[in-house]
PDB file of C-alpha atoms and ligand atoms in Angstrom:
ATOM      1  CA  UNK C   1      -2.016 -30.646  -5.146  1.00 76.00           C
ATOM      2  CA  UNK C   2      -2.987 -30.595  -8.359  1.00 87.00           C
ATOM      3  CA  UNK C   3      -0.946 -27.047  -9.712  1.00 95.00           C
ATOM      4  CA  UNK C   4      -2.701 -24.015  -9.313  1.00 98.00           C
ATOM      5  CA  UNK C   5      -3.853 -21.993 -12.469  1.00 98.00           C
ATOM      6  CA  UNK C   6      -3.946 -18.671 -10.844  1.00 98.00           C
ATOM      7  CA  UNK C   7      -1.267 -17.896  -8.175  1.00 98.00           C
ATOM      8  CA  UNK C   8      -2.185 -14.551  -6.525  1.00 98.00           C
ATOM      9  CA  UNK C   9       0.523 -12.735  -4.113  1.00 98.00           C
ATOM     10  CA  UNK C  10      -0.290  -9.835  -1.000  1.00 98.00           C
ATOM     11  CA  UNK C  11       2.500  -7.134  -1.736  1.00 97.00           C
ATOM     12  CA  UNK C  12       3.499  -5.702   1.323  1.00 95.00           C
ATOM     13  CA  UNK C  13       4.891  -8.406   4.010  1.00 94.00           C
ATOM     14  CA  UNK C  14       5.035 -11.067   1.127  1.00 97.00           C
ATOM     15  CA  UNK C  15       7.033  -9.635  -1.889  1.00 98.00           C
ATOM     16  CA  UNK C  16       8.519  -6.821   0.106  1.00 97.00           C
ATOM     17  CA  UNK C  17       9.175  -5.636   3.948  1.00 94.00           C
ATOM     18  CA  UNK C  18       6.630  -2.580   4.010  1.00 94.00           C
ATOM     19  CA  UNK C  19       4.669  -4.200   6.416  1.00 89.00           C
ATOM     20  CA  UNK C  20       7.355  -2.839   8.647  1.00 91.00           C
ATOM     21  CA  UNK C  21       7.450   0.630   6.690  1.00 96.00           C
ATOM     22  CA  UNK C  22       3.400   0.672   7.563  1.00 96.00           C
ATOM     23  CA  UNK C  23       4.198  -0.066  11.236  1.00 96.00           C
ATOM     24  CA  UNK C  24       7.097   2.817  11.557  1.00 97.00           C
ATOM     25  CA  UNK C  25       4.530   5.340  10.228  1.00 98.00           C
ATOM     26  CA  UNK C  26       1.757   4.138  12.073  1.00 98.00           C
ATOM     27  CA  UNK C  27       3.284   4.213  15.383  1.00 98.00           C
ATOM     28  CA  UNK C  28       4.667   7.881  15.086  1.00 98.00           C
ATOM     29  CA  UNK C  29       0.991   8.770  14.346  1.00 98.00           C
ATOM     30  CA  UNK C  30      -0.105   6.740  17.359  1.00 98.00           C
ATOM     31  CA  UNK C  31       2.927   8.287  19.145  1.00 98.00           C
ATOM     32  CA  UNK C  32       1.633  11.793  18.437  1.00 97.00           C
ATOM     33  CA  UNK C  33      -2.096  10.730  19.442  1.00 97.00           C
ATOM     34  CA  UNK C  34      -0.419   9.330  22.958  1.00 97.00           C
ATOM     35  CA  UNK C  35      -2.192   6.357  22.257  1.00 97.00           C
ATOM     36  CA  UNK C  36       0.353   3.185  23.427  1.00 96.00           C
ATOM     37  CA  UNK C  37       0.827   1.240  20.233  1.00 97.00           C
ATOM     38  CA  UNK C  38       3.233  -1.379  19.535  1.00 97.00           C
ATOM     39  CA  UNK C  39       4.232  -4.565  17.094  1.00 94.00           C
ATOM     40  CA  UNK C  40       1.307  -6.971  19.207  1.00 93.00           C
ATOM     41  CA  UNK C  41      -1.378  -3.690  18.062  1.00 95.00           C
ATOM     42  CA  UNK C  42       0.152  -3.385  14.671  1.00 95.00           C
ATOM     43  CA  UNK C  43      -0.926  -7.252  13.839  1.00 91.00           C
ATOM     44  CA  UNK C  44      -4.316  -6.544  13.643  1.00 91.00           C
ATOM     45  CA  UNK C  45      -4.117  -3.713  11.148  1.00 95.00           C
ATOM     46  CA  UNK C  46      -1.996  -5.999   8.612  1.00 92.00           C
ATOM     47  CA  UNK C  47      -3.602  -6.444   5.253  1.00 92.00           C
ATOM     48  CA  UNK C  48      -6.543  -4.266   6.416  1.00 92.00           C
ATOM     49  CA  UNK C  49      -7.354  -0.436   4.649  1.00 94.00           C
ATOM     50  CA  UNK C  50      -5.948   2.602   5.782  1.00 96.00           C
ATOM     51  CA  UNK C  51      -9.550   3.683   6.976  1.00 96.00           C
ATOM     52  CA  UNK C  52      -9.685   0.435   8.903  1.00 95.00           C
ATOM     53  CA  UNK C  53      -6.075   0.666  10.591  1.00 97.00           C
ATOM     54  CA  UNK C  54      -7.042   4.780  11.956  1.00 98.00           C
ATOM     55  CA  UNK C  55     -10.375   3.405  13.386  1.00 97.00           C
ATOM     56  CA  UNK C  56      -8.572   0.497  15.049  1.00 96.00           C
ATOM     57  CA  UNK C  57      -6.102   2.646  16.161  1.00 98.00           C
ATOM     58  CA  UNK C  58      -8.091   5.386  17.638  1.00 98.00           C
ATOM     59  CA  UNK C  59     -10.275   2.460  19.148  1.00 97.00           C
ATOM     60  CA  UNK C  60      -7.266   1.355  21.510  1.00 97.00           C
ATOM     61  CA  UNK C  61      -8.052   4.741  23.512  1.00 96.00           C
ATOM     62  CA  UNK C  62     -11.705   4.751  22.864  1.00 96.00           C
ATOM     63  CA  UNK C  63     -11.470   7.867  20.532  1.00 95.00           C
ATOM     64  CA  UNK C  64     -14.133   9.393  18.367  1.00 92.00           C
ATOM     65  CA  UNK C  65     -13.005  12.001  16.208  1.00 95.00           C
ATOM     66  CA  UNK C  66     -14.672  14.588  13.388  1.00 96.00           C
ATOM     67  CA  UNK C  67     -14.446  13.184   9.750  1.00 96.00           C
ATOM     68  CA  UNK C  68     -12.120  16.333   8.980  1.00 97.00           C
ATOM     69  CA  UNK C  69      -9.883  15.403  11.592  1.00 97.00           C
ATOM     70  CA  UNK C  70      -9.799  11.551  10.948  1.00 97.00           C
ATOM     71  CA  UNK C  71      -8.867  12.273   6.702  1.00 98.00           C
ATOM     72  CA  UNK C  72      -6.239  14.450   7.990  1.00 98.00           C
ATOM     73  CA  UNK C  73      -4.675  12.057   9.929  1.00 98.00           C
ATOM     74  CA  UNK C  74      -4.441   9.415   7.425  1.00 98.00           C
ATOM     75  CA  UNK C  75      -3.127  11.834   4.838  1.00 98.00           C
ATOM     76  CA  UNK C  76      -0.307  12.672   7.582  1.00 98.00           C
ATOM     77  CA  UNK C  77       0.574   8.828   7.741  1.00 98.00           C
ATOM     78  CA  UNK C  78      -0.032   8.200   4.390  1.00 98.00           C
ATOM     79  CA  UNK C  79       2.916  11.145   3.440  1.00 98.00           C
ATOM     80  CA  UNK C  80       5.593   9.333   5.917  1.00 98.00           C
ATOM     81  CA  UNK C  81       4.762   6.110   4.279  1.00 98.00           C
ATOM     82  CA  UNK C  82       5.083   7.770   0.682  1.00 98.00           C
ATOM     83  CA  UNK C  83       8.149   9.075   1.874  1.00 98.00           C
ATOM     84  CA  UNK C  84       9.828   5.780   3.293  1.00 97.00           C
ATOM     85  CA  UNK C  85       8.653   3.924   0.118  1.00 98.00           C
ATOM     86  CA  UNK C  86      10.238   5.827  -2.350  1.00 97.00           C
ATOM     87  CA  UNK C  87      13.492   4.700  -1.202  1.00 96.00           C
ATOM     88  CA  UNK C  88      12.524   1.083  -2.565  1.00 98.00           C
ATOM     89  CA  UNK C  89      15.044  -0.562  -5.155  1.00 98.00           C
ATOM     90  CA  UNK C  90      14.549  -4.178  -6.590  1.00 98.00           C
ATOM     91  CA  UNK C  91      16.981  -5.190  -3.918  1.00 97.00           C
ATOM     92  CA  UNK C  92      14.127  -4.774  -1.556  1.00 97.00           C
ATOM     93  CA  UNK C  93      12.625  -8.025  -2.715  1.00 98.00           C
ATOM     94  CA  UNK C  94      12.183 -10.117  -0.124  1.00 97.00           C
ATOM     95  CA  UNK C  95      14.722 -13.245  -0.186  1.00 97.00           C
ATOM     96  CA  UNK C  96      13.731 -16.484  -2.468  1.00 98.00           C
ATOM     97  CA  UNK C  97      11.115 -14.256  -4.097  1.00 98.00           C
ATOM     98  CA  UNK C  98      12.709 -13.443  -7.502  1.00 98.00           C
ATOM     99  CA  UNK C  99      13.639 -16.649  -7.934  1.00 98.00           C
ATOM    100  CA  UNK C 100      10.344 -18.572  -6.806  1.00 98.00           C
ATOM    101  CA  UNK C 101       8.561 -16.033  -9.372  1.00 98.00           C
ATOM    102  CA  UNK C 102      11.020 -16.752 -12.513  1.00 98.00           C
ATOM    103  CA  UNK C 103      10.148 -20.521 -11.718  1.00 98.00           C
ATOM    104  CA  UNK C 104       6.483 -19.943 -11.676  1.00 98.00           C
ATOM    105  CA  UNK C 105       6.581 -17.706 -15.338  1.00 97.00           C
ATOM    106  CA  UNK C 106       8.354 -21.004 -16.613  1.00 97.00           C
ATOM    107  CA  UNK C 107       5.512 -23.323 -15.509  1.00 97.00           C
ATOM    108  CA  UNK C 108       3.691 -20.903 -17.342  1.00 96.00           C
ATOM    109  CA  UNK C 109       1.181 -20.935 -14.639  1.00 98.00           C
ATOM    110  CA  UNK C 110      -0.668 -17.287 -14.295  1.00 98.00           C
ATOM    111  CA  UNK C 111       0.123 -14.501 -11.575  1.00 98.00           C
ATOM    112  CA  UNK C 112      -1.261 -11.756 -10.017  1.00 98.00           C
ATOM    113  CA  UNK C 113      -1.016  -9.126  -6.924  1.00 98.00           C
ATOM    114  CA  UNK C 114      -3.786  -9.040  -4.155  1.00 98.00           C
ATOM    115  CA  UNK C 115      -3.256  -6.238  -1.863  1.00 97.00           C
ATOM    116  CA  UNK C 116      -5.134  -3.661  -0.236  1.00 96.00           C
ATOM    117  CA  UNK C 117      -2.847  -0.738  -0.633  1.00 96.00           C
ATOM    118  CA  UNK C 118      -3.306   2.449  -2.787  1.00 97.00           C
ATOM    119  CA  UNK C 119       0.076   2.393  -2.974  1.00 98.00           C
ATOM    120  CA  UNK C 120       0.859  -0.871  -4.626  1.00 98.00           C
ATOM    121  CA  UNK C 121       1.182   0.802  -8.080  1.00 97.00           C
ATOM    122  CA  UNK C 122       3.991   2.963  -6.474  1.00 97.00           C
ATOM    123  CA  UNK C 123       5.473   0.414  -5.125  1.00 98.00           C
ATOM    124  CA  UNK C 124       5.680  -2.084  -7.830  1.00 98.00           C
ATOM    125  CA  UNK C 125       7.141   0.768  -9.863  1.00 98.00           C
ATOM    126  CA  UNK C 126       9.736   0.882  -7.592  1.00 98.00           C
ATOM    127  CA  UNK C 127      10.514  -2.412  -7.379  1.00 98.00           C
ATOM    128  CA  UNK C 128      10.275  -2.949 -11.087  1.00 98.00           C
ATOM    129  CA  UNK C 129       7.849  -5.822 -10.897  1.00 98.00           C
ATOM    130  CA  UNK C 130       4.921  -4.976 -12.915  1.00 97.00           C
ATOM    131  CA  UNK C 131       6.281  -6.816 -16.161  1.00 97.00           C
ATOM    132  CA  UNK C 132       5.891 -10.004 -14.036  1.00 98.00           C
ATOM    133  CA  UNK C 133       1.951 -10.141 -12.862  1.00 98.00           C
ATOM    134  CA  UNK C 134      -0.689 -10.110 -15.560  1.00 98.00           C
ATOM    135  CA  UNK C 135      -3.158  -8.491 -13.095  1.00 98.00           C
ATOM    136  CA  UNK C 136      -2.671  -6.369 -10.136  1.00 98.00           C
ATOM    137  CA  UNK C 137      -6.029  -5.749  -7.624  1.00 98.00           C
ATOM    138  CA  UNK C 138      -4.834  -3.349  -5.059  1.00 98.00           C
ATOM    139  CA  UNK C 139      -6.997  -0.910  -2.809  1.00 96.00           C
ATOM    140  CA  UNK C 140      -8.009   1.353  -5.665  1.00 97.00           C
ATOM    141  CA  UNK C 141      -9.726  -1.575  -7.011  1.00 98.00           C
ATOM    142  CA  UNK C 142     -11.767  -3.073  -4.563  1.00 97.00           C
ATOM    143  CA  UNK C 143     -14.800  -1.708  -1.849  1.00 96.00           C
ATOM    144  CA  UNK C 144     -14.459  -3.775   0.940  1.00 96.00           C
ATOM    145  CA  UNK C 145     -11.098  -4.791   2.488  1.00 93.00           C
ATOM    146  CA  UNK C 146      -9.712  -7.788   3.711  1.00 96.00           C
ATOM    147  CA  UNK C 147     -11.413 -10.089   5.634  1.00 97.00           C
ATOM    148  CA  UNK C 148     -13.187  -9.831   3.026  1.00 98.00           C
ATOM    149  CA  UNK C 149     -12.678 -11.869  -0.114  1.00 98.00           C
ATOM    150  CA  UNK C 150     -13.434  -9.217  -2.648  1.00 98.00           C
ATOM    151  CA  UNK C 151      -9.310  -8.594  -3.414  1.00 98.00           C
ATOM    152  CA  UNK C 152      -8.449 -12.016  -4.387  1.00 98.00           C
ATOM    153  CA  UNK C 153     -11.977 -13.025  -6.041  1.00 98.00           C
ATOM    154  CA  UNK C 154     -11.724 -10.360  -8.878  1.00 98.00           C
ATOM    155  CA  UNK C 155      -7.784 -11.400  -8.911  1.00 98.00           C
ATOM    156  CA  UNK C 156      -8.799 -15.126  -9.749  1.00 98.00           C
ATOM    157  CA  UNK C 157     -11.402 -13.754 -11.965  1.00 98.00           C
ATOM    158  CA  UNK C 158      -9.421 -11.563 -14.021  1.00 98.00           C
ATOM    159  CA  UNK C 159      -6.911 -14.478 -14.265  1.00 98.00           C
ATOM    160  CA  UNK C 160      -9.782 -16.687 -15.391  1.00 98.00           C
ATOM    161  CA  UNK C 161      -9.311 -19.257 -12.676  1.00 98.00           C
ATOM    162  CA  UNK C 162     -11.963 -20.649 -10.299  1.00 98.00           C
ATOM    163  CA  UNK C 163     -11.615 -19.937  -6.763  1.00 98.00           C
ATOM    164  CA  UNK C 164     -10.447 -24.006  -6.267  1.00 98.00           C
ATOM    165  CA  UNK C 165      -7.949 -23.331  -8.980  1.00 98.00           C
ATOM    166  CA  UNK C 166      -6.134 -20.576  -7.192  1.00 98.00           C
ATOM    167  CA  UNK C 167      -3.499 -20.087  -4.394  1.00 98.00           C
ATOM    168  CA  UNK C 168      -3.035 -17.174  -2.350  1.00 98.00           C
ATOM    169  CA  UNK C 169       0.160 -16.169  -0.105  1.00 98.00           C
ATOM    170  CA  UNK C 170      -0.370 -13.657   2.565  1.00 98.00           C
ATOM    171  CA  UNK C 171       1.573 -12.106   5.882  1.00 96.00           C
ATOM    172  CA  UNK C 172      -1.994 -10.991   7.577  1.00 95.00           C
ATOM    173  CA  UNK C 173      -4.619 -13.025   9.347  1.00 95.00           C
ATOM    174  CA  UNK C 174      -7.137 -10.801   7.629  1.00 95.00           C
ATOM    175  CA  UNK C 175      -5.793 -11.838   4.162  1.00 98.00           C
ATOM    176  CA  UNK C 176      -5.837 -15.469   5.303  1.00 98.00           C
ATOM    177  CA  UNK C 177      -8.923 -15.310   6.518  1.00 98.00           C
ATOM    178  CA  UNK C 178     -10.368 -13.384   2.870  1.00 98.00           C
ATOM    179  CA  UNK C 179      -8.626 -16.071   0.469  1.00 98.00           C
ATOM    180  CA  UNK C 180     -10.239 -18.866   2.687  1.00 98.00           C
ATOM    181  CA  UNK C 181     -13.525 -17.100   2.604  1.00 98.00           C
ATOM    182  CA  UNK C 182     -13.003 -16.861  -1.097  1.00 98.00           C
ATOM    183  CA  UNK C 183     -12.793 -20.932  -1.214  1.00 98.00           C
ATOM    184  CA  UNK C 184      -9.049 -20.817  -1.909  1.00 98.00           C
ATOM    185  CA  UNK C 185      -6.175 -22.620  -1.037  1.00 98.00           C
ATOM    186  CA  UNK C 186      -3.774 -20.433   1.307  1.00 98.00           C
ATOM    187  CA  UNK C 187      -0.314 -20.119   2.382  1.00 98.00           C
ATOM    188  CA  UNK C 188       0.580 -17.850   5.070  1.00 98.00           C
ATOM    189  CA  UNK C 189       4.207 -16.029   5.279  1.00 98.00           C
ATOM    190  CA  UNK C 190       4.901 -15.477   8.590  1.00 96.00           C
ATOM    191  CA  UNK C 191       4.619 -16.883  11.903  1.00 96.00           C
ATOM    192  CA  UNK C 192       1.944 -20.128  12.678  1.00 95.00           C
ATOM    193  CA  UNK C 193       0.859 -17.905  15.536  1.00 94.00           C
ATOM    194  CA  UNK C 194      -0.515 -15.466  13.777  1.00 93.00           C
ATOM    195  CA  UNK C 195      -1.526 -17.135  10.301  1.00 97.00           C
ATOM    196  CA  UNK C 196      -2.260 -20.784  11.762  1.00 94.00           C
ATOM    197  CA  UNK C 197      -5.328 -21.001   9.889  1.00 97.00           C
ATOM    198  CA  UNK C 198      -3.880 -21.170   6.740  1.00 98.00           C
ATOM    199  CA  UNK C 199      -3.733 -24.320   4.489  1.00 98.00           C
ATOM    200  CA  UNK C 200       0.411 -24.179   4.921  1.00 97.00           C
ATOM    201  CA  UNK C 201       2.520 -21.908   6.658  1.00 98.00           C
ATOM    202  CA  UNK C 202       6.052 -20.802   5.497  1.00 97.00           C
ATOM    203  CA  UNK C 203       8.489 -18.372   7.345  1.00 97.00           C
ATOM    204  CA  UNK C 204      10.443 -17.152   4.153  1.00 97.00           C
ATOM    205  CA  UNK C 205      10.832 -18.145   0.319  1.00 98.00           C
ATOM    206  CA  UNK C 206      14.213 -18.707   0.442  1.00 98.00           C
ATOM    207  CA  UNK C 207      15.012 -22.065  -0.932  1.00 97.00           C
ATOM    208  CA  UNK C 208      12.067 -22.783  -1.904  1.00 98.00           C
ATOM    209  CA  UNK C 209      10.528 -24.039  -5.072  1.00 98.00           C
ATOM    210  CA  UNK C 210       7.161 -24.345  -6.373  1.00 98.00           C
ATOM    211  CA  UNK C 211       7.373 -27.983  -6.825  1.00 97.00           C
ATOM    212  CA  UNK C 212       8.278 -27.989  -3.029  1.00 97.00           C
ATOM    213  CA  UNK C 213       5.788 -25.746  -2.292  1.00 98.00           C
ATOM    214  CA  UNK C 214       3.101 -28.174  -3.703  1.00 97.00           C
ATOM    215  CA  UNK C 215       4.664 -31.219  -1.707  1.00 96.00           C
ATOM    216  CA  UNK C 216       4.143 -29.178   1.488  1.00 96.00           C
ATOM    217  CA  UNK C 217       0.643 -28.686   0.660  1.00 96.00           C
ATOM    218  CA  UNK C 218      -0.282 -31.872  -0.222  1.00 93.00           C
ATOM    219  CA  UNK C 219       0.996 -33.729   2.705  1.00 89.00           C
ATOM    220  CA  UNK C 220      -1.318 -31.104   4.729  1.00 82.00           C
ATOM    221  CA  UNK C 221      -4.256 -31.758   3.247  1.00 68.00           C
TER     222      UNK C 221
HETATM  223  P1  LIG M   1      -2.197   1.828   1.862  1.00 66.39           P
HETATM  224  P2  LIG M   1      -1.474  -5.629   1.490  1.00 66.39           P
HETATM  225  C1  LIG M   1      -1.826  -3.717   3.182  1.00 66.39           C
HETATM  226  O1  LIG M   1      -1.233  -3.904   2.074  1.00 66.39           O
HETATM  227  C2  LIG M   1      -1.216  -3.650   4.275  1.00 66.39           C
HETATM  228  O2  LIG M   1      -0.867  -4.862   4.745  1.00 66.39           O
HETATM  229  C3  LIG M   1      -1.767  -2.792   5.414  1.00 66.39           C
HETATM  230  O3  LIG M   1      -1.165  -2.534   6.267  1.00 66.39           O
HETATM  231  C4  LIG M   1      -2.560  -1.686   4.903  1.00 66.39           C
HETATM  232  O4  LIG M   1      -3.027  -0.737   5.964  1.00 66.39           O
HETATM  233  C5  LIG M   1      -3.003  -1.670   3.666  1.00 66.39           C
HETATM  234  O5  LIG M   1      -2.369  -2.184   2.671  1.00 66.39           O
HETATM  235  C6  LIG M   1      -3.886  -0.226   3.146  1.00 66.39           C
HETATM  236  O6  LIG M   1      -2.277   0.447   2.714  1.00 66.39           O
HETATM  237  O7  LIG M   1      -2.559   2.585   3.209  1.00 66.39           O
HETATM  238  O8  LIG M   1      -0.818   1.974   1.420  1.00 66.39           O
HETATM  239  O9  LIG M   1      -3.536   1.965   0.994  1.00 66.39           O
HETATM  240  O10 LIG M   1      -0.536  -6.303   2.746  1.00 66.39           O
HETATM  241  O11 LIG M   1      -2.658  -6.083   1.319  1.00 66.39           O
HETATM  242  O12 LIG M   1      -0.329  -5.831   0.447  1.00 66.39           O
HETATM  243 MG1  LIG M   2       0.488  -8.328   3.885  1.00 66.39          MG
END
């Protein structure tokens, strides 16, 4: 394929392994509510907003709670989660990502973040990656969570690219769905089992160059 003009990266699970930190905090909350919750149930929470996540957890046990209690539970989970991300350092950036981003910078393409998280800016500060990305669209800037394409459409637009000129990297099925619904090409980062709808699935960025990735995509299309 032609070199995309805009390269949009999901944050949690693509740039840094915060997906596991989200899981641990949700698991702690679910345990406190006596709601059975494991890795498989957690898949449905990846990429979606905090609000949608708590709704999914309560639905596992057909629970309904007053709005005030829902807010308290979200705040509790976010407190635990914020404590865990405060430990992040640039060493936590996933294998191969620094090299991959450096090559993209040398190629002169546009780079952006498309995340559902309202904590994205904190995480980017801890990882010291603010200067790399021209545009950050996160959970504070969208109304509709993934799988709605809003986050990526806003990202592409802010980078001056059409959806067809944009490549998205995502670790969540909801995010892959969002990118495809927005008319973009999507690379899934993770397993074929969960991300099979993506145009291409990679398990890691380690040892991968942008050129090699584009060749892989070319063979798939
Ligand atoms: P917060 P991403 C998403 O980030 C996470 O994948 C998802 O698990 C989380 O619920 C969501 O952010 C909201 O996060 O509670 O920090 O606002 O993968 O889109 O970068
Ligand atoms: Mg993610």
